[in-house]
Short mmCIF file of C-alpha atoms in Angstrom, two decimals:
data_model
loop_
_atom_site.label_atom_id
_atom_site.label_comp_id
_atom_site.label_asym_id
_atom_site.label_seq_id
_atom_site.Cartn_x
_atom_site.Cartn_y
_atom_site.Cartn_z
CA UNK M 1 73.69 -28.52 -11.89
CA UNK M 2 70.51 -30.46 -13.10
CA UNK M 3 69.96 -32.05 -9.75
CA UNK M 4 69.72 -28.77 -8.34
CA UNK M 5 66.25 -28.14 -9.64
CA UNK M 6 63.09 -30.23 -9.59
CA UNK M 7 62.68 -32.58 -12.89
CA UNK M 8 60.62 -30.49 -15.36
CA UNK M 9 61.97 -27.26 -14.07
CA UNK M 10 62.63 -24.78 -17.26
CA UNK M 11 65.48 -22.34 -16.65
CA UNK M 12 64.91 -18.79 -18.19
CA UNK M 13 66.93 -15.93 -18.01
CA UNK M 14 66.64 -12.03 -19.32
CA UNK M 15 68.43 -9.13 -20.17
CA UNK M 16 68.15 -6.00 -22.13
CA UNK M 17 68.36 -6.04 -26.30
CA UNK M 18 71.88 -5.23 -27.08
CA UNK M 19 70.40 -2.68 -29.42
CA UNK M 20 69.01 -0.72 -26.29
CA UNK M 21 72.98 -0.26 -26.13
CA UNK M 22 72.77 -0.66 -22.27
CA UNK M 23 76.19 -2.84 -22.17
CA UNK M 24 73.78 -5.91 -21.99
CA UNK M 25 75.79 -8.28 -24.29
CA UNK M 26 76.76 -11.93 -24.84
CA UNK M 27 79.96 -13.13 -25.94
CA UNK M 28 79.86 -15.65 -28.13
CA UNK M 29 80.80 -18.38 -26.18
CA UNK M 30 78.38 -17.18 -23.78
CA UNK M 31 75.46 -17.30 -26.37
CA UNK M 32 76.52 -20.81 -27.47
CA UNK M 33 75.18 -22.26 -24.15
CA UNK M 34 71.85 -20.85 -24.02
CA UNK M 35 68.94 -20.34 -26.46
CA UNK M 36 68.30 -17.27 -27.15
CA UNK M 37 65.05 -15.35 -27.90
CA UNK M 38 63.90 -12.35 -28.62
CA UNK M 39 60.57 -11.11 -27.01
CA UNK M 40 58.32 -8.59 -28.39
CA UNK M 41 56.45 -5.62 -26.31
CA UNK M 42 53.08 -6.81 -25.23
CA UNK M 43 50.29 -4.82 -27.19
CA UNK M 44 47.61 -2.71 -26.12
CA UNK M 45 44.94 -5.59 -26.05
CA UNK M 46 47.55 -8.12 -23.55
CA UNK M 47 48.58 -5.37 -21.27
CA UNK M 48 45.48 -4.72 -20.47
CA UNK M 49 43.25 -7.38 -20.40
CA UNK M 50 46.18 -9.53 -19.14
CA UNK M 51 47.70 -7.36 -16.74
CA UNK M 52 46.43 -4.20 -15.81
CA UNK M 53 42.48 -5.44 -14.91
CA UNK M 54 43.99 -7.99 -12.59
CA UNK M 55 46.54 -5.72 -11.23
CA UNK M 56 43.89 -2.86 -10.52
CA UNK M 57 45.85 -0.92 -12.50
CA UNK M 58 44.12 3.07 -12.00
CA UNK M 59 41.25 3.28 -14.77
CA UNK M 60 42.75 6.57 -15.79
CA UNK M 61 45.76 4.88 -17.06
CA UNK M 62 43.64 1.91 -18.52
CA UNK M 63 41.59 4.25 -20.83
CA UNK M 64 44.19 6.28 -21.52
CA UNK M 65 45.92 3.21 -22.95
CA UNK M 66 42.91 2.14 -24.35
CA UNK M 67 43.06 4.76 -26.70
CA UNK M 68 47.34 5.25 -27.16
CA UNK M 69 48.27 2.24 -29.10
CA UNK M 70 51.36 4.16 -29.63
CA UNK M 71 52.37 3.20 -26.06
CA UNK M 72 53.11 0.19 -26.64
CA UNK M 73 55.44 0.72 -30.14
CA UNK M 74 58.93 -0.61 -29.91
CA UNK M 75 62.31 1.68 -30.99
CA UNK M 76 62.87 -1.26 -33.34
CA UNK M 77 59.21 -0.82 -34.74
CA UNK M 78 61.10 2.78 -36.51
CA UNK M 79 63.96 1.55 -37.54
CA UNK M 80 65.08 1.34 -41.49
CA UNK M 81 66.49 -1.26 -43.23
CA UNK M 82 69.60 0.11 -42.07
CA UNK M 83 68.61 -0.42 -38.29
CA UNK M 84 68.68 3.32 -38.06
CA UNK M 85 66.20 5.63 -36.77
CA UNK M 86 65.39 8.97 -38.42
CA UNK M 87 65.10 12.21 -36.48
CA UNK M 88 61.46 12.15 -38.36
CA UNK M 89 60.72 8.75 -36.78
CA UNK M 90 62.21 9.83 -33.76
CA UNK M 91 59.84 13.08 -33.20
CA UNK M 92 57.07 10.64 -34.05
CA UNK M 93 56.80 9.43 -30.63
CA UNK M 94 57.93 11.29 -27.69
CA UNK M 95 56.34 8.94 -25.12
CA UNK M 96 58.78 5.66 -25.62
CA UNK M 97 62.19 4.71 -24.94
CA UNK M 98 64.64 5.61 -28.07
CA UNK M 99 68.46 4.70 -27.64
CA UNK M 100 70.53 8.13 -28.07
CA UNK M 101 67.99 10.36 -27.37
CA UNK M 102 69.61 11.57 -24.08
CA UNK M 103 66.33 14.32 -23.82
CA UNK M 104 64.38 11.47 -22.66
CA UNK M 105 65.27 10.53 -18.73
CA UNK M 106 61.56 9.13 -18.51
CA UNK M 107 59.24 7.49 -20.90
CA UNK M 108 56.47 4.47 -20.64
CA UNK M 109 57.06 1.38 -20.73
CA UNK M 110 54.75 -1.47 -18.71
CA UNK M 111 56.82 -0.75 -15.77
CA UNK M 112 56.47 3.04 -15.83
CA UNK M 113 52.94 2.70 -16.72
CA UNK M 114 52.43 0.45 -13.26
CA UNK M 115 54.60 2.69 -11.73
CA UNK M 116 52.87 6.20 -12.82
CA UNK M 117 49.25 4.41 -11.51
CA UNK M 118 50.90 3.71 -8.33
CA UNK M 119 51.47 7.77 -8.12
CA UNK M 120 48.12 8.59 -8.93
CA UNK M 121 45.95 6.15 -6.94
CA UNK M 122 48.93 7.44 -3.95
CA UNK M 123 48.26 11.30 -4.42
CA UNK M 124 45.13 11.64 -6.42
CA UNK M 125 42.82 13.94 -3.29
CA UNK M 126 45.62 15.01 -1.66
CA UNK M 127 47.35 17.22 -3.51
CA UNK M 128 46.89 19.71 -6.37
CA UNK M 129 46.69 18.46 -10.24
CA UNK M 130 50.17 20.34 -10.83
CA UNK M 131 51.81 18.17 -8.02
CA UNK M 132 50.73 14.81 -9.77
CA UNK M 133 51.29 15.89 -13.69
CA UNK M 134 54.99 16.65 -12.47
CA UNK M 135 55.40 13.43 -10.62
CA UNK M 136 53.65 11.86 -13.57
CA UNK M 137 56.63 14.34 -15.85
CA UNK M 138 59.09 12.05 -13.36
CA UNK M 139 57.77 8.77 -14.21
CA UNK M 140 56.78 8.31 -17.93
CA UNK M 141 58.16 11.83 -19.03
CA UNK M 142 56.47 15.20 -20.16
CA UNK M 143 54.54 14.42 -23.80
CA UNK M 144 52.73 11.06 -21.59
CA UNK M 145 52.03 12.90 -18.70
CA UNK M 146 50.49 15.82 -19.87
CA UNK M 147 48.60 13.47 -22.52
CA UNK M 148 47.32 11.31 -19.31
CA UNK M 149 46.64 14.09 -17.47
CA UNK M 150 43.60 15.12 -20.02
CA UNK M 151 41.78 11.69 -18.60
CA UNK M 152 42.78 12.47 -15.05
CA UNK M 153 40.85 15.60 -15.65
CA UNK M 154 37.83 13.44 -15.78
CA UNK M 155 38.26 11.73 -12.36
CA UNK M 156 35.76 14.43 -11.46
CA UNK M 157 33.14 13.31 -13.53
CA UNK M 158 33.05 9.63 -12.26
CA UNK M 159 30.58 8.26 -9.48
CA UNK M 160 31.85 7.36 -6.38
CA UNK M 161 31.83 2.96 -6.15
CA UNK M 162 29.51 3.16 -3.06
CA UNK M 163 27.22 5.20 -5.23
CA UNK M 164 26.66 2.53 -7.39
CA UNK M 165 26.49 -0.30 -5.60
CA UNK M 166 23.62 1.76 -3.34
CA UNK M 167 21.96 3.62 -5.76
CA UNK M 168 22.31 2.18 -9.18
CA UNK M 169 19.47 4.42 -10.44
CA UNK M 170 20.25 7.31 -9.56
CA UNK M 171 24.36 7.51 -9.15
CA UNK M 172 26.15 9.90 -11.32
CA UNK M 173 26.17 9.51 -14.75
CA UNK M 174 28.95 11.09 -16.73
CA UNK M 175 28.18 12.89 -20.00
CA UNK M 176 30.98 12.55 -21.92
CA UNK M 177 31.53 8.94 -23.39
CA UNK M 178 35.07 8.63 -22.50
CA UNK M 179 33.81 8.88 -18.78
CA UNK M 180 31.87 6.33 -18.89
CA UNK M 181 34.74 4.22 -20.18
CA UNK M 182 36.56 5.06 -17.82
CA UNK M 183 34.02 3.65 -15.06
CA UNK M 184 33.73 0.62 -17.11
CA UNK M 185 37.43 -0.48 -16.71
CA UNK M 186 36.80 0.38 -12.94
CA UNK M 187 34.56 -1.88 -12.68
CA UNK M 188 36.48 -4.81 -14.68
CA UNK M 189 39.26 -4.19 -12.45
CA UNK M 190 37.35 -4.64 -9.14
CA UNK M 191 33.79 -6.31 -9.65
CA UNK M 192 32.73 -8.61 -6.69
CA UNK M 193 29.27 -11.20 -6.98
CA UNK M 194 27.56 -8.70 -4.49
CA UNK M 195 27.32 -6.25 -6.77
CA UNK M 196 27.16 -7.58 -9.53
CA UNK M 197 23.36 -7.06 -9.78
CA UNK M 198 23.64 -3.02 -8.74
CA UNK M 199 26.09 -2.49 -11.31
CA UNK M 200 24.07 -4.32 -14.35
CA UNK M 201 21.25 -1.54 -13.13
CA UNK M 202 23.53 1.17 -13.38
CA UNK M 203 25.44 -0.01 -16.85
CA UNK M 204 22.30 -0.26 -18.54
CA UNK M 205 22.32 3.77 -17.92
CA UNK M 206 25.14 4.32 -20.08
CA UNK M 207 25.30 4.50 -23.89
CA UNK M 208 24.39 1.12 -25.85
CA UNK M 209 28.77 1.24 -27.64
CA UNK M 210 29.73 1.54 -23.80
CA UNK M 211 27.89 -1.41 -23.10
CA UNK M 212 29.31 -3.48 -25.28
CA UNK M 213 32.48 -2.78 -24.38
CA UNK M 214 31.92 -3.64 -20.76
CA UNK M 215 30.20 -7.50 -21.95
CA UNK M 216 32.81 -7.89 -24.97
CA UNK M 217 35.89 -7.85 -22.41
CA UNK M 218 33.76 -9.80 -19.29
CA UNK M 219 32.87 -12.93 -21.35
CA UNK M 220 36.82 -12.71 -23.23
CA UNK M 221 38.35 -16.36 -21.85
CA UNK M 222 41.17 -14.59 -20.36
CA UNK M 223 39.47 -12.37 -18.22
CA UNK M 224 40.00 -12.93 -14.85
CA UNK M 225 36.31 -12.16 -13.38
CA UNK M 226 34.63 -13.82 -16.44
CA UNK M 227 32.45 -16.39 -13.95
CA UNK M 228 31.54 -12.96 -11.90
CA UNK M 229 29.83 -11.59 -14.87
CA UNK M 230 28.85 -14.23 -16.97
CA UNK M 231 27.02 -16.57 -14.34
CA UNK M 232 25.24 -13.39 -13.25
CA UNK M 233 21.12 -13.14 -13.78
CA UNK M 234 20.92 -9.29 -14.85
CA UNK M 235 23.88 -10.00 -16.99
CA UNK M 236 22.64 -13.39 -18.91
CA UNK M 237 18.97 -11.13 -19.27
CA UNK M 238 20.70 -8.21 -20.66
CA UNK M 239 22.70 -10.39 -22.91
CA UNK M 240 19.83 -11.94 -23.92
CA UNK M 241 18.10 -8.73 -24.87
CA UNK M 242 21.28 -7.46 -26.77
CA UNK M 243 22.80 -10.12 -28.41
CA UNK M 244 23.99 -8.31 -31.21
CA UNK M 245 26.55 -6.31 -28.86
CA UNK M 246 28.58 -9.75 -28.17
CA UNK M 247 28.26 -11.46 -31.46
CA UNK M 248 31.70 -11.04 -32.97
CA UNK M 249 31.49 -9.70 -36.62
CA UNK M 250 31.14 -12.33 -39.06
CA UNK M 251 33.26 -11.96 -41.94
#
């Protein structure tokens, strides 16, 4: 069986925790042949500035998870000593998956949440807001979809891309601060060198704690357009001028 595979190759396979109580379990015998661990959800800060920048995951859904840290809570996270859940602990969030709770045909997970960005960046424009919150309903169930759907209500408020890149001074500005976030993961997602320099004009329009949100995630190790940003003039200038925005807290 070794020879099958090229030397070094490591041999992984998953399944579903037994405690989902999805009929995913090992025998045994069957557990005596492999290793088995158990992986934890990825939290708010890996999903997304591991996955969902690089993945151009719909800036709606990236500041809406920016701010629902609760998204990203296990069913095992509630559990008593017992391994039990409580109805109270149950109630206390509606948006995740909770074994026996047959009310819940849809809830987020990383896959729904890729999924229910795939719905809006496919109907956002074409049809009405009802249309998408019940798709939305469909994909990571009714208490997440009507709390996304507050932020989708802000798509409005947004400049168009082309505006900025163009007209840096005088694009849209939103005036609520949770708009501007929003544009901000945009622009993580999808920044190119060739505009780099329009959209350091047009950041330095936003609030000063917006900012520093924008150059706190760009110069991060992990992030996947860190050179785009950090070799950039305006950027290194404006950096420069604001230090204390990416100085990390000293304790």
């Amino acid at each position: 069986e070794r020879d099958r595979h090229p030397e070094g190759s490591i041999i992984f396979a998953t399944t579903n925790n037994a405690l989902e109580k999805l009929g995913d379990m090992l025998m045994p015998h069957h557990r005596n042949r492999l290793i088995v661990v158990n992986m934890r959800n990825a939290t708010q800060e890996e999903w997304i500035e591991n996955f969902a920048y690089k993945a151009n995951i719909h800036p709606s859904v990236i500041s809406w998870t920016s701010e629902h840290p609760e998204l990203f809570q296990s069913f095992t996270d509630l559990m008593d000593e017992k391994g039990e859940i409580s109805q109270a602990n149950r109630q206390s969030n509606r948006m995740i998956y909770i074994p026996g709770d047959v009310d819940r045909e849809s809830f987020v997970t990383g896959r729904s949440l890729e999924a229910a960005s795939d719905v809006i960046y496919a109907l956002e424009g074409r049809v009405t807001d009802k249309v998408i919150t019940s798709s939305l309903i469909g994909t990571i169930g009714a208490a997440a979809a009507q709390s996304l759907s507050t932020y989708l209500a802000m798509i409005n408020d947004l400049p168009k891309l082309n505006d900025i890149k163009a007209s840096p001074h005088t694009a849209l500005v939103p005036t609520s601060t949770a708009a501007a976030c929003m544009i901000v993961h945009r622009t993580l997602s999808i920044i190119e060198r060739n505009w780099m320099d329009s959209w350091m004009d047009y950041l330095v329009r936003l609030p000063k704690t917006v900012q520093g949100m924008f150059a706190m995630t760009a110069k991060k190790e992990n992030y996947h357009k860190r050179s785009v940003v950090m070799t950039n003039g305006k950027f290194q200038a404006w950096a420069l001028a604001n230090n204390y925005l990416t100085t990390n807290d000293k304790v």
